[in-house]
Tab-separated table of C-alpha atoms in Angstrom:
chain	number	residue	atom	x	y	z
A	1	UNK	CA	106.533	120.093	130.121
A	2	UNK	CA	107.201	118.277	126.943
A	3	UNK	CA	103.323	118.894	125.982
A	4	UNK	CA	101.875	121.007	123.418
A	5	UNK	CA	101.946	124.652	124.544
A	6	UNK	CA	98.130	124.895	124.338
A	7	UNK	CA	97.595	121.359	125.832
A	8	UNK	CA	98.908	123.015	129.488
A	9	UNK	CA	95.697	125.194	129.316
A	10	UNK	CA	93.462	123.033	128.580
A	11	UNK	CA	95.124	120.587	131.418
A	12	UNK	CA	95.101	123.157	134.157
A	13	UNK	CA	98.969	122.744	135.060
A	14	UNK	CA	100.409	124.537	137.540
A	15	UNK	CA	103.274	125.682	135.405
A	16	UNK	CA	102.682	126.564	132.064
A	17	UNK	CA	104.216	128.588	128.917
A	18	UNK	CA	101.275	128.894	126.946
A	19	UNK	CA	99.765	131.026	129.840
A	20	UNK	CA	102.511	133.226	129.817
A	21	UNK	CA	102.306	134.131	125.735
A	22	UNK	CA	98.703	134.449	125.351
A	23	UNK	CA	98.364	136.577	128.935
A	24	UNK	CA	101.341	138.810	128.511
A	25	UNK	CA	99.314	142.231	128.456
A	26	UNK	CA	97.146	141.024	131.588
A	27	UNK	CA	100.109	139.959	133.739
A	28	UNK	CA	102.135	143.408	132.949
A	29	UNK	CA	98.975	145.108	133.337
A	30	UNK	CA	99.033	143.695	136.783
A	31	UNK	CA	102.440	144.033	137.702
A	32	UNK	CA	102.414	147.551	136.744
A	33	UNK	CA	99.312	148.547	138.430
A	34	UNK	CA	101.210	146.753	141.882
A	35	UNK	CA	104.038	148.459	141.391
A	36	UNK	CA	101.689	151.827	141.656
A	37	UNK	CA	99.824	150.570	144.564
A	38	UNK	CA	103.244	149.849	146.036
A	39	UNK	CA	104.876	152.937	145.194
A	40	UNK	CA	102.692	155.362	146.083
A	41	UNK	CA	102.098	153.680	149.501
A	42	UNK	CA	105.486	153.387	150.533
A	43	UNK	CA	106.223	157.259	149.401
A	44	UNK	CA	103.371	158.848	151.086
A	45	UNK	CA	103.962	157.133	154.341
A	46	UNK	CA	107.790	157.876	153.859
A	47	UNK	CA	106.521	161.817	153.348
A	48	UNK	CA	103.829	161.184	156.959
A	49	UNK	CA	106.429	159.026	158.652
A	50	UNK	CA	109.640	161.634	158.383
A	51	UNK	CA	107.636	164.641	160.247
A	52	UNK	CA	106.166	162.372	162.660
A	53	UNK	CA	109.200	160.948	163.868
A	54	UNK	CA	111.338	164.421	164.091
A	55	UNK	CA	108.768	165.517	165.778
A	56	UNK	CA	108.563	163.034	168.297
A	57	UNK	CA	112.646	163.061	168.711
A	58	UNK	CA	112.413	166.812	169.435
A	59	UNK	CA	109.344	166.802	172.045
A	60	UNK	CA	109.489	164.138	174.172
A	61	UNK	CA	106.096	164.082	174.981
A	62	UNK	CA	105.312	163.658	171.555
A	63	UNK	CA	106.530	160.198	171.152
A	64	UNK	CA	104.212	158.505	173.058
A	65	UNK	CA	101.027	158.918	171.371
A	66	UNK	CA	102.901	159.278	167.996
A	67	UNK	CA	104.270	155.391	168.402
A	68	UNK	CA	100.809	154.718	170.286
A	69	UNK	CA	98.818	155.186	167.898
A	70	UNK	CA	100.881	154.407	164.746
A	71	UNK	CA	101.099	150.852	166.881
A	72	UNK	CA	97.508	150.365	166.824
A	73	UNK	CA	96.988	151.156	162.944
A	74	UNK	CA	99.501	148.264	162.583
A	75	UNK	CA	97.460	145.672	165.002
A	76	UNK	CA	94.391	146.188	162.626
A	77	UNK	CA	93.994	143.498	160.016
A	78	UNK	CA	94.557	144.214	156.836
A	79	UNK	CA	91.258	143.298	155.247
A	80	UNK	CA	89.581	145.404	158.160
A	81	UNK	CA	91.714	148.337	157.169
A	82	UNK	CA	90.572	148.336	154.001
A	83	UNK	CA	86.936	147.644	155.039
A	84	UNK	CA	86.947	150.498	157.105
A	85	UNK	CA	88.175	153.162	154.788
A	86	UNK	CA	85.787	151.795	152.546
A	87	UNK	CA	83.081	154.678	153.680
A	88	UNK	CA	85.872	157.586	153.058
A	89	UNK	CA	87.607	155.922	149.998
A	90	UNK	CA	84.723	154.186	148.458
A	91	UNK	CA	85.880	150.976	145.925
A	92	UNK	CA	89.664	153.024	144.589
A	93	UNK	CA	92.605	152.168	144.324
A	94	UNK	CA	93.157	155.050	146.710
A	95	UNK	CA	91.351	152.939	149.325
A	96	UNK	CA	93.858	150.415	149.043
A	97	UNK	CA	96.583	153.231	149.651
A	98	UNK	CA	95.551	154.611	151.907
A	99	UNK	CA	95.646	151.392	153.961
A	100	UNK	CA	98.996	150.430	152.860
A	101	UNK	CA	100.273	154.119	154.136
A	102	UNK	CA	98.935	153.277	157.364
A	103	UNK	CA	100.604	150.159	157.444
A	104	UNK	CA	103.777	151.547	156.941
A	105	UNK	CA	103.878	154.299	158.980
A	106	UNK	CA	104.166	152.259	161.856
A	107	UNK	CA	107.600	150.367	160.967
A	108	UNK	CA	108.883	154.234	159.391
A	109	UNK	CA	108.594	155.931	162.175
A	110	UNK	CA	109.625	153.649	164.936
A	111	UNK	CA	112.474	152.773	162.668
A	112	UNK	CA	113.201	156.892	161.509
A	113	UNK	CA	112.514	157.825	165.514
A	114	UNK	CA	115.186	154.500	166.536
A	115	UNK	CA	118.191	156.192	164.072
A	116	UNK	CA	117.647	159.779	165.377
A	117	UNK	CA	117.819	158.978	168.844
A	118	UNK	CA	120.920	156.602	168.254
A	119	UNK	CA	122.705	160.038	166.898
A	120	UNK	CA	125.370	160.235	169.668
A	121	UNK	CA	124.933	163.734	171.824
A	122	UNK	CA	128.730	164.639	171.149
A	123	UNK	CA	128.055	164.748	167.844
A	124	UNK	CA	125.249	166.663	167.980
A	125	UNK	CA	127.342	169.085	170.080
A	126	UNK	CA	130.275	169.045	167.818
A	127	UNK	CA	128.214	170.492	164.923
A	128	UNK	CA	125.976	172.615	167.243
A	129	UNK	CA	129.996	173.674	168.192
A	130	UNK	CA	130.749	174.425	164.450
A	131	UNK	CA	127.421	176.865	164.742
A	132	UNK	CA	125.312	174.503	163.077
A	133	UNK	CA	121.486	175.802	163.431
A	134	UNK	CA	118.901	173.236	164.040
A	135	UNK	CA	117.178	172.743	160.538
A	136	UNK	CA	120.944	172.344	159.309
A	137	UNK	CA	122.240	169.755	162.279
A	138	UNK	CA	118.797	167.557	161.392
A	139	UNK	CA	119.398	167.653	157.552
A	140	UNK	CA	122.861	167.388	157.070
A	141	UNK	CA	123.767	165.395	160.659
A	142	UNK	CA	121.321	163.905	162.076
A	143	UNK	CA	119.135	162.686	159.469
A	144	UNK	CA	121.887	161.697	157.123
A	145	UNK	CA	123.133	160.150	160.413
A	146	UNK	CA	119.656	158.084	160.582
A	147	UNK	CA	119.350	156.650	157.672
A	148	UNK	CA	120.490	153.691	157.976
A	149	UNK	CA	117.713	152.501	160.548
A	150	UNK	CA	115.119	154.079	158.398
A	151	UNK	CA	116.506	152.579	155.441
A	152	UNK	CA	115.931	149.263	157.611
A	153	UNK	CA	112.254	150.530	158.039
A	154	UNK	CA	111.827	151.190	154.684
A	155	UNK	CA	112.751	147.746	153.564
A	156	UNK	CA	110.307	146.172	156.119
A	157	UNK	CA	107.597	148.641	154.797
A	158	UNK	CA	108.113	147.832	151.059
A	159	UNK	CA	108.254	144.166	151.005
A	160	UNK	CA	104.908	144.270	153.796
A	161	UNK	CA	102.906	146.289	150.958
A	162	UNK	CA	104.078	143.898	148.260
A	163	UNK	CA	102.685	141.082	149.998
A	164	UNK	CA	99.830	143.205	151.469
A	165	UNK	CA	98.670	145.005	148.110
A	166	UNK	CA	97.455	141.418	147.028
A	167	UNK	CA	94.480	141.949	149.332
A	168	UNK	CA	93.139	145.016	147.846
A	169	UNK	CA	91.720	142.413	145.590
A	170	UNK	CA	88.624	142.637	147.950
A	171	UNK	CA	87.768	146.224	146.141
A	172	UNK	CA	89.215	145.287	142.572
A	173	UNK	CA	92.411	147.477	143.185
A	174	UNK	CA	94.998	144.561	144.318
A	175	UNK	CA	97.531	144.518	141.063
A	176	UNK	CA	98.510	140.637	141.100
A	177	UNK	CA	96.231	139.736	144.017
A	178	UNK	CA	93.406	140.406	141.290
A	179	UNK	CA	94.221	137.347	139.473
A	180	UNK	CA	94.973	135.538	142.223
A	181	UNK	CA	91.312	136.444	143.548
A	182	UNK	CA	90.003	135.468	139.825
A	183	UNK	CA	92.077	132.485	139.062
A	184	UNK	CA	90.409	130.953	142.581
A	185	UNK	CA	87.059	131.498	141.630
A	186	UNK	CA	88.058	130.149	138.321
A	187	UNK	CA	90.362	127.279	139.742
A	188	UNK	CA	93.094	128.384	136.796
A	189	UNK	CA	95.960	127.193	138.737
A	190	UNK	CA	99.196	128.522	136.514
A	191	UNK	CA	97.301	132.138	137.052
A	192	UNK	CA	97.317	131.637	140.545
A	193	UNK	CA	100.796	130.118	140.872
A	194	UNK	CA	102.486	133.004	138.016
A	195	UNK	CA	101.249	135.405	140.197
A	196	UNK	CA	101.979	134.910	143.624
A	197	UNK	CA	105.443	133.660	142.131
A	198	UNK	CA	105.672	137.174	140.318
A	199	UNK	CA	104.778	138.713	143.905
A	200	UNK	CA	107.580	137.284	145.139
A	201	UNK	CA	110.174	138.363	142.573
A	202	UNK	CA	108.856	141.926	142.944
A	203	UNK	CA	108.908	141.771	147.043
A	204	UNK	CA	113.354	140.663	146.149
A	205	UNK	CA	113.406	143.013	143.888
A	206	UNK	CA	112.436	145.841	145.635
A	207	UNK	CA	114.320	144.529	148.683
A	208	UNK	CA	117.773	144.320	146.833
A	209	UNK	CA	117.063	148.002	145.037
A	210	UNK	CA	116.879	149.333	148.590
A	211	UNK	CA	119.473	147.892	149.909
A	212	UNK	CA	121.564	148.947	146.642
A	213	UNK	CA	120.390	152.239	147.460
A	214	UNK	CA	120.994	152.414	150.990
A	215	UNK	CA	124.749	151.633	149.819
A	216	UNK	CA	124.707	154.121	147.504
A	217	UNK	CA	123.434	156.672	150.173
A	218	UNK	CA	125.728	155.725	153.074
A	219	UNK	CA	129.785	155.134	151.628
A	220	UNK	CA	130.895	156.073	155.211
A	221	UNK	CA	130.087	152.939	156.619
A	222	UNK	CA	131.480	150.653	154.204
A	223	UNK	CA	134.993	152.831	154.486
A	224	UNK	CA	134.677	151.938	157.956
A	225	UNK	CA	134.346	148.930	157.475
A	226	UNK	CA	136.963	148.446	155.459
B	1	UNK	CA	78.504	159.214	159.559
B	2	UNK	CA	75.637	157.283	158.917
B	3	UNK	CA	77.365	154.305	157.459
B	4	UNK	CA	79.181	154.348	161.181
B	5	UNK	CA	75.491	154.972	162.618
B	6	UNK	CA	74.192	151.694	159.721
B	7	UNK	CA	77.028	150.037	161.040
B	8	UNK	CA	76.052	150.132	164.499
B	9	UNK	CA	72.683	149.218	163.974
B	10	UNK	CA	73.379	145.826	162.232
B	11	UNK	CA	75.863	145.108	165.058
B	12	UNK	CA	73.332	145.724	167.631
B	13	UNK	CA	70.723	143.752	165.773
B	14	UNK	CA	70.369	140.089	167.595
B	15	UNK	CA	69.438	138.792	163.874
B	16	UNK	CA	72.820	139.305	163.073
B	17	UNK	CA	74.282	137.182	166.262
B	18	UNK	CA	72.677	134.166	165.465
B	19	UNK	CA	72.907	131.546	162.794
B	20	UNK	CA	75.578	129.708	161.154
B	21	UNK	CA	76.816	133.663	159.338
B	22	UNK	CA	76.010	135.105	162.418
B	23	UNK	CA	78.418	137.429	164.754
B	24	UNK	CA	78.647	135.017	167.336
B	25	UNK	CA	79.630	132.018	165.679
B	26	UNK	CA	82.139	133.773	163.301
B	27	UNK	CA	83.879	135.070	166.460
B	28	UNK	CA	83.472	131.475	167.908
B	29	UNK	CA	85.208	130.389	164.498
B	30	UNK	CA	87.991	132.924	164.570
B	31	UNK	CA	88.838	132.196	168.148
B	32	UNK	CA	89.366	128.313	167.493
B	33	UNK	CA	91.166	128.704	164.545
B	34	UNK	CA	93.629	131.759	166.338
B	35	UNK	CA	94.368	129.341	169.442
B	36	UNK	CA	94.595	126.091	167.448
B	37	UNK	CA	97.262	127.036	165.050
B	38	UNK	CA	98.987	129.189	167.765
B	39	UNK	CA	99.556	126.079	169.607
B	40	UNK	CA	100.622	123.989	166.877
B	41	UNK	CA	103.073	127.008	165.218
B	42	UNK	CA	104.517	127.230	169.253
B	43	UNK	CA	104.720	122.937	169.343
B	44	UNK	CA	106.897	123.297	166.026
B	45	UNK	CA	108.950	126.544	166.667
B	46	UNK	CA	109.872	126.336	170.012
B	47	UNK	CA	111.373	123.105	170.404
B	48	UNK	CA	113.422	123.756	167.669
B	49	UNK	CA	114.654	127.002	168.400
B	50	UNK	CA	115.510	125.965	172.146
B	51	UNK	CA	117.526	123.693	170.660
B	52	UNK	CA	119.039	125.578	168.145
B	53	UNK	CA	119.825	128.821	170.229
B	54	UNK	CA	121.212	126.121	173.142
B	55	UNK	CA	123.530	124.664	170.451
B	56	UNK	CA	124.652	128.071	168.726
B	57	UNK	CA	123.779	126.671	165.588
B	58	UNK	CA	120.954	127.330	162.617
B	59	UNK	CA	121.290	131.204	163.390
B	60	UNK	CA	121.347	132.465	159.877
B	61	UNK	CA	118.274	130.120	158.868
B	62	UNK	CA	115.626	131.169	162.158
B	63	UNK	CA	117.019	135.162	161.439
B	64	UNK	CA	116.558	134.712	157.062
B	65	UNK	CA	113.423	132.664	157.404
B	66	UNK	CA	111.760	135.679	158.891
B	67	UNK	CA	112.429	137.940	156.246
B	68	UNK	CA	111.690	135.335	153.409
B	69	UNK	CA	107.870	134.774	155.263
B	70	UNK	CA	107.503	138.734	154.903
B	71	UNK	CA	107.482	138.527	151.112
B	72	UNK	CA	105.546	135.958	150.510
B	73	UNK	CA	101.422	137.003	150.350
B	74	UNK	CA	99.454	135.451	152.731
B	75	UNK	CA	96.907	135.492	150.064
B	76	UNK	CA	98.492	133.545	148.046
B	77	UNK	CA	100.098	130.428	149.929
B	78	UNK	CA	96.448	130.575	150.702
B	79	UNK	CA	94.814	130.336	147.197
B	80	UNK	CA	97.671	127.988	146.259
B	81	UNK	CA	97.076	125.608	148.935
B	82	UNK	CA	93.507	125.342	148.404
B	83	UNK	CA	94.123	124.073	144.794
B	84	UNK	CA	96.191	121.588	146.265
B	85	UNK	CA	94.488	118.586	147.549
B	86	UNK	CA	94.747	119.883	150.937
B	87	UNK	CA	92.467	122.237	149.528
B	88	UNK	CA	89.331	119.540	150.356
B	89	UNK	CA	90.497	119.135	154.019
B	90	UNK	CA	87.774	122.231	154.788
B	91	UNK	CA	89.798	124.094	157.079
B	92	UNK	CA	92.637	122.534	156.046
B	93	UNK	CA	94.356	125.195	153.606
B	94	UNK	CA	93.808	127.831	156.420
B	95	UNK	CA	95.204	126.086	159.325
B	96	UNK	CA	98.761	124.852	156.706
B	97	UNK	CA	99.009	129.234	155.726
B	98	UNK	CA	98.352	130.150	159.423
B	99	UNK	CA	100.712	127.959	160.636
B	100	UNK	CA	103.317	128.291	158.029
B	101	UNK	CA	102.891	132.484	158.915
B	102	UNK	CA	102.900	131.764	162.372
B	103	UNK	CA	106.528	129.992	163.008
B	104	UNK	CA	108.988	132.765	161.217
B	105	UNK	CA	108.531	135.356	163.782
B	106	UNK	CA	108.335	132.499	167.034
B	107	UNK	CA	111.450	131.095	165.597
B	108	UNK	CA	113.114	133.890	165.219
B	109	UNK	CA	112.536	135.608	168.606
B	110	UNK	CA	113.102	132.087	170.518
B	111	UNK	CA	116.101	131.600	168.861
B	112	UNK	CA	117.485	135.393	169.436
B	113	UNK	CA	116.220	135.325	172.904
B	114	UNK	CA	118.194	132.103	173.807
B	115	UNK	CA	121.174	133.283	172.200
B	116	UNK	CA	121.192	136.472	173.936
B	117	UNK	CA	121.498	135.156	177.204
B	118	UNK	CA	124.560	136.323	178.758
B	119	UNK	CA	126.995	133.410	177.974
B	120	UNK	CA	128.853	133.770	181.605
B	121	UNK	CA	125.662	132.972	183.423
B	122	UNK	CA	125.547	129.595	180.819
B	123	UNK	CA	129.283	129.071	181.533
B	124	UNK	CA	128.643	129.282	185.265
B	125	UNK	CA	125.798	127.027	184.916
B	126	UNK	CA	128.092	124.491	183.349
B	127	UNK	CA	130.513	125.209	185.942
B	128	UNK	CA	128.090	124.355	188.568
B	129	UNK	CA	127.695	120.781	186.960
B	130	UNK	CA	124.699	121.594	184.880
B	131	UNK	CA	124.052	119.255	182.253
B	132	UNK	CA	123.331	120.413	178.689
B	133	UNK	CA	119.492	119.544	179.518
B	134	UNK	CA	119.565	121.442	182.855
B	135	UNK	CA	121.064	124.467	181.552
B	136	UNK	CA	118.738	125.296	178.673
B	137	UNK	CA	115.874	124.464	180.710
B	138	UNK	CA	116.803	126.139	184.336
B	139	UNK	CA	119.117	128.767	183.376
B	140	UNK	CA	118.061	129.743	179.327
B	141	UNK	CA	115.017	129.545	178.869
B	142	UNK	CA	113.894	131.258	181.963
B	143	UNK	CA	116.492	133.836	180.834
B	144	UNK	CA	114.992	134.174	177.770
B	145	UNK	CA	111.412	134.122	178.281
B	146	UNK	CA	110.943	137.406	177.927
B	147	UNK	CA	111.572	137.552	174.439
B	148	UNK	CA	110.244	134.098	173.621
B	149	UNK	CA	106.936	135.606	174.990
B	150	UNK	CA	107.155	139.145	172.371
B	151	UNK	CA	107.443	136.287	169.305
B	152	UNK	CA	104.250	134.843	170.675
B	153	UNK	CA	102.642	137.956	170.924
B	154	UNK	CA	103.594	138.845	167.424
B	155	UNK	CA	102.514	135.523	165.800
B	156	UNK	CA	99.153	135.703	167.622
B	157	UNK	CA	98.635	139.452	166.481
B	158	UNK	CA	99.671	138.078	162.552
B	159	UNK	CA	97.418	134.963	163.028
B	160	UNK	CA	94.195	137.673	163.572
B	161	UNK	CA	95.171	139.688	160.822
B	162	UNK	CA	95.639	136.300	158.623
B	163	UNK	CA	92.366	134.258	159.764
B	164	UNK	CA	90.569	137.554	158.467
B	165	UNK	CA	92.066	136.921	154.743
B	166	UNK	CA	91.462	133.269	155.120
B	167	UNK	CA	87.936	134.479	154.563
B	168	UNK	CA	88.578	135.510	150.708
B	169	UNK	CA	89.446	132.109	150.501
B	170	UNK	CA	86.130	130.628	151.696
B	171	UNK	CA	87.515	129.932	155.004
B	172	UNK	CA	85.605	130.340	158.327
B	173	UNK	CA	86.451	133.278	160.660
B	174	UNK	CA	85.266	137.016	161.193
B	175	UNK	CA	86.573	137.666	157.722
B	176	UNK	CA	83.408	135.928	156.443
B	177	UNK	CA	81.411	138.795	158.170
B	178	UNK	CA	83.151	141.535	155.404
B	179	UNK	CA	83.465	139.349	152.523
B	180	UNK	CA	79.686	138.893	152.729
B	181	UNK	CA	79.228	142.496	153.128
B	182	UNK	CA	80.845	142.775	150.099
B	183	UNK	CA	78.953	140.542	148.368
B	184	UNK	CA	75.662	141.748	149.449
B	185	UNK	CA	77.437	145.334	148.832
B	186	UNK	CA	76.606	146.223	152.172
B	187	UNK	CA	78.817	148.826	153.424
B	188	UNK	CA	77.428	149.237	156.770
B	189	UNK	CA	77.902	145.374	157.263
B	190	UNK	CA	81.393	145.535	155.884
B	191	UNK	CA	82.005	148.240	158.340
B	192	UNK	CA	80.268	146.429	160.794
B	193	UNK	CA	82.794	143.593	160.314
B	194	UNK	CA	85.809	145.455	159.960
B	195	UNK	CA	84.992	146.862	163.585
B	196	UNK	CA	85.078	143.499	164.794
B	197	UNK	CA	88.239	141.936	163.277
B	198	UNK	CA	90.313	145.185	164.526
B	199	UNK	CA	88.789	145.178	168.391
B	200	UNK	CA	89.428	140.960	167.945
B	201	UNK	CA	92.881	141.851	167.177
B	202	UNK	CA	93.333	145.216	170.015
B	203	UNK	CA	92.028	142.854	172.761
B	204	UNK	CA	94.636	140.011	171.488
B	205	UNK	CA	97.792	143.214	171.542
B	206	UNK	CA	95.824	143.860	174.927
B	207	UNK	CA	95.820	140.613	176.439
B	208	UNK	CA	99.415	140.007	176.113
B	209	UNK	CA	100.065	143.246	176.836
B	210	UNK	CA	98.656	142.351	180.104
B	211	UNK	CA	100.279	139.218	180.726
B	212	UNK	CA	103.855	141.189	179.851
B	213	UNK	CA	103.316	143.958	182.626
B	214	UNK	CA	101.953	140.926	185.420
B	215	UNK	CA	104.897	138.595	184.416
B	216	UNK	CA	108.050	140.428	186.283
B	217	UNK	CA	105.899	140.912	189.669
B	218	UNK	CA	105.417	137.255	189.107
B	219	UNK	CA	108.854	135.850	188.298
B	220	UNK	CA	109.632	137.916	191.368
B	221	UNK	CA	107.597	136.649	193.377
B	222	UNK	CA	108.308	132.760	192.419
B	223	UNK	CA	112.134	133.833	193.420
């Protein structure tokens, strides 16, 4: 480490400081464009994922082919997923979403569909009692009620398309996973090794935020807790 | 529709079967490199988690590790570990990523399973005179077999989904199949690929599937 900075490039380290000066714009470039990929998965199926999984707690025979086939999305390889969609999606970033969204739909709505049926049925009488109608006992019982399960979900969900966005490098679209994919071909380890390192930091990253906001959301059960 | 109809046609071509790139030996490929690191991720996990669940102990690493192998891409212990001199064992880098995917989720189910075991049936057993031995191999692990048997399941779905990205690495495996479709920029071949990988991984959910609704009849029975 004691090196020249621009000696580490020309020595292919693993770690090096020079890489990070002289690639600054490419590596935020990259994380941003993950972050996207990530975002927008996790949101969509979040938006897919709610409906789904009231749906299937108010019909019962709706939860069976609901968790069916969300389950067999999920058993599909990743790199298939995105090979398949390739027809629909063509080579976009949207291709890569798209995948992602089915990805996470499966661990959303068997996590959503886990906290609403955990709701205990007194409670759901009580308010029904207080003359609660049913779009008012799912938003302001039952879903609040919910969330921390789906919050659970969510977590899983995020930190799966931070890892998984990496293989959207197949189509071009795969944020970090892009120079991963190049810095292969290329054998430039410290790309390789900055990367999957900064893949890492934002898989935490997201994971602590979530938690942080799953805190934020739900003060009644650390008061009773404590 | 007629990339699906393209796509059928170069699966149903025999020129596509044959060869060293060809259908048959990719599947071949994937198959051998699925069961192999299976059994070596199950000969490291299992073991260890017996023991840990029987002793109480470790809990907090088998549960964490889990969550840490989550955020980690697959794609990139991959690429890492084939700049690493492991990288010119051939399969080498795959089989060290599969594996190293493959124990989280067996060592975490083995170690939950053995620990949920209702403790009065373990303090009967040692009641009865069972040795430490005798109780975590008559009384737990039978006990827990059903959930030892969901980790395998799980790490045998993940090691399908993870052969497949072994091939942007230049390993061997149905990947290969898409990557060259890609390549060639073949959709109906990458389509034709991606078909195969998911029914690879479907008949793996299947099989254990299977196994899970035969097994009670079976323990039955054996009582």
């Amino acid at each position: 480490m004691t090196a020249p900075p621009d000696d580490c490039l020309a020595r292919n380290d693993w770690i090096c400081g020079a890489y990070l000066t002289t690639r600054k714009q490419i590596l935020l470039d990259a994380v941003v464009q993950h972050l996207q990929l990530t975002v927008a998965a996790v949101l969509i199926g979040l938006a897919l994922a709610l409906p789904l999984a009231v749906l299937a707690r108010r019909w019962r025979w709706a939860s069976g082919p609901v968790l069916a086939v969300t389950t067999i999305l999920y058993t599909i390889p990743s790199l298939a997923m995105f090979s398949l969609l390739l027809p629909v999606y063509g080579l976009s970033a949207s291709l890569v979403v798209a995948g992602l969204v089915l990805y996470s739909l499966t661990l959303l709505v068997r996590n959503i569909l886990a906290g609403l049926r955990a709701v205990p049925e007194e409670t759901r009488q009580a308010a029904r009692g207080l003359g609660y109608g049913p779009v008012r006992l799912l938003l302001t019982v039952e879903l609040p009620l919910a969330l921390p399960a789906a919050m659970a979900g969510l977590r899983i969900a995020t930190v799966s398309a931070v890892s998984l966005v990496t293989v959207g490098a197949i189509v071009g679209f795969g944020g970090l996973g892009n120079l991963i994919y190049a810095g292969m071909n290329t054998y430039f380890k410290a790309q390789v090794l900055t990367a999957s390192v900064l893949c890492v930091v934002i898989a935490v990253v997201a994971d602590v935020l979530l938690l942080g906001v799953q805190r934020l959301l739900t003060p009644w059960t650390r008061a009773a807790r404590g | 529709m007629t990339t699906l109809t393209d796509a059928w046609h170069w699966l149903t071509d025999p020129a596509n079967w044959s060869g060293d790139n060809g259908i048959a030996h990719r599947l071949l490929q994937h198959f051998v490199l699925t069961v192999v690191c299976l059994v070596i991720s199950c000969l490291i996990a299992l073991p260890v988690a017996l023991v840990l669940g029987h002793l109480g102990k470790g809990g907090a690493l088998a549960v964490n590790l889990s969550n840490i192998g989550r955020a980690v891409p697959t794609f990139a212990v991959l690429v890492l570990l084939l700049l690493t001199p492991v990288g010119s064992w051939g399969e080498g880098p795959t089989v060290v990523a599969l594996v190293l995917f493959a124990v989280p989720p067996l060592l975490t189910n083995a170690y939950v399973g053995m620990r949920e075991v209702d403790r009065d049936v373990v303090q009967a057993a040692r009641g009865m005179g069972m040795t430490g031995r005798q109780t975590l191999l008559r009384v737990e692990l039978p006990l827990a077999l059903p959930l030892i048997m969901n980790g395998v399941r799980i790490a045998a779905v993940q090691l399908v989904a993870t052969a497949t990205i072994a091939a942007l690495a230049g390993g061997g495996g149905l990947g290969r199949i898409i990557t060259a479709g890609f390549n060639l920029a073949s959709t109906p071949q990458v389509v034709a690929g991606a078909v195969l990988v998911a029914a690879f991984a479907l008949v793996v959910e299947a099989v254990f599937e299977t196994v899970e609704r035969l097994a009670p009849r079976w323990a039955r029975a054996a009582r």
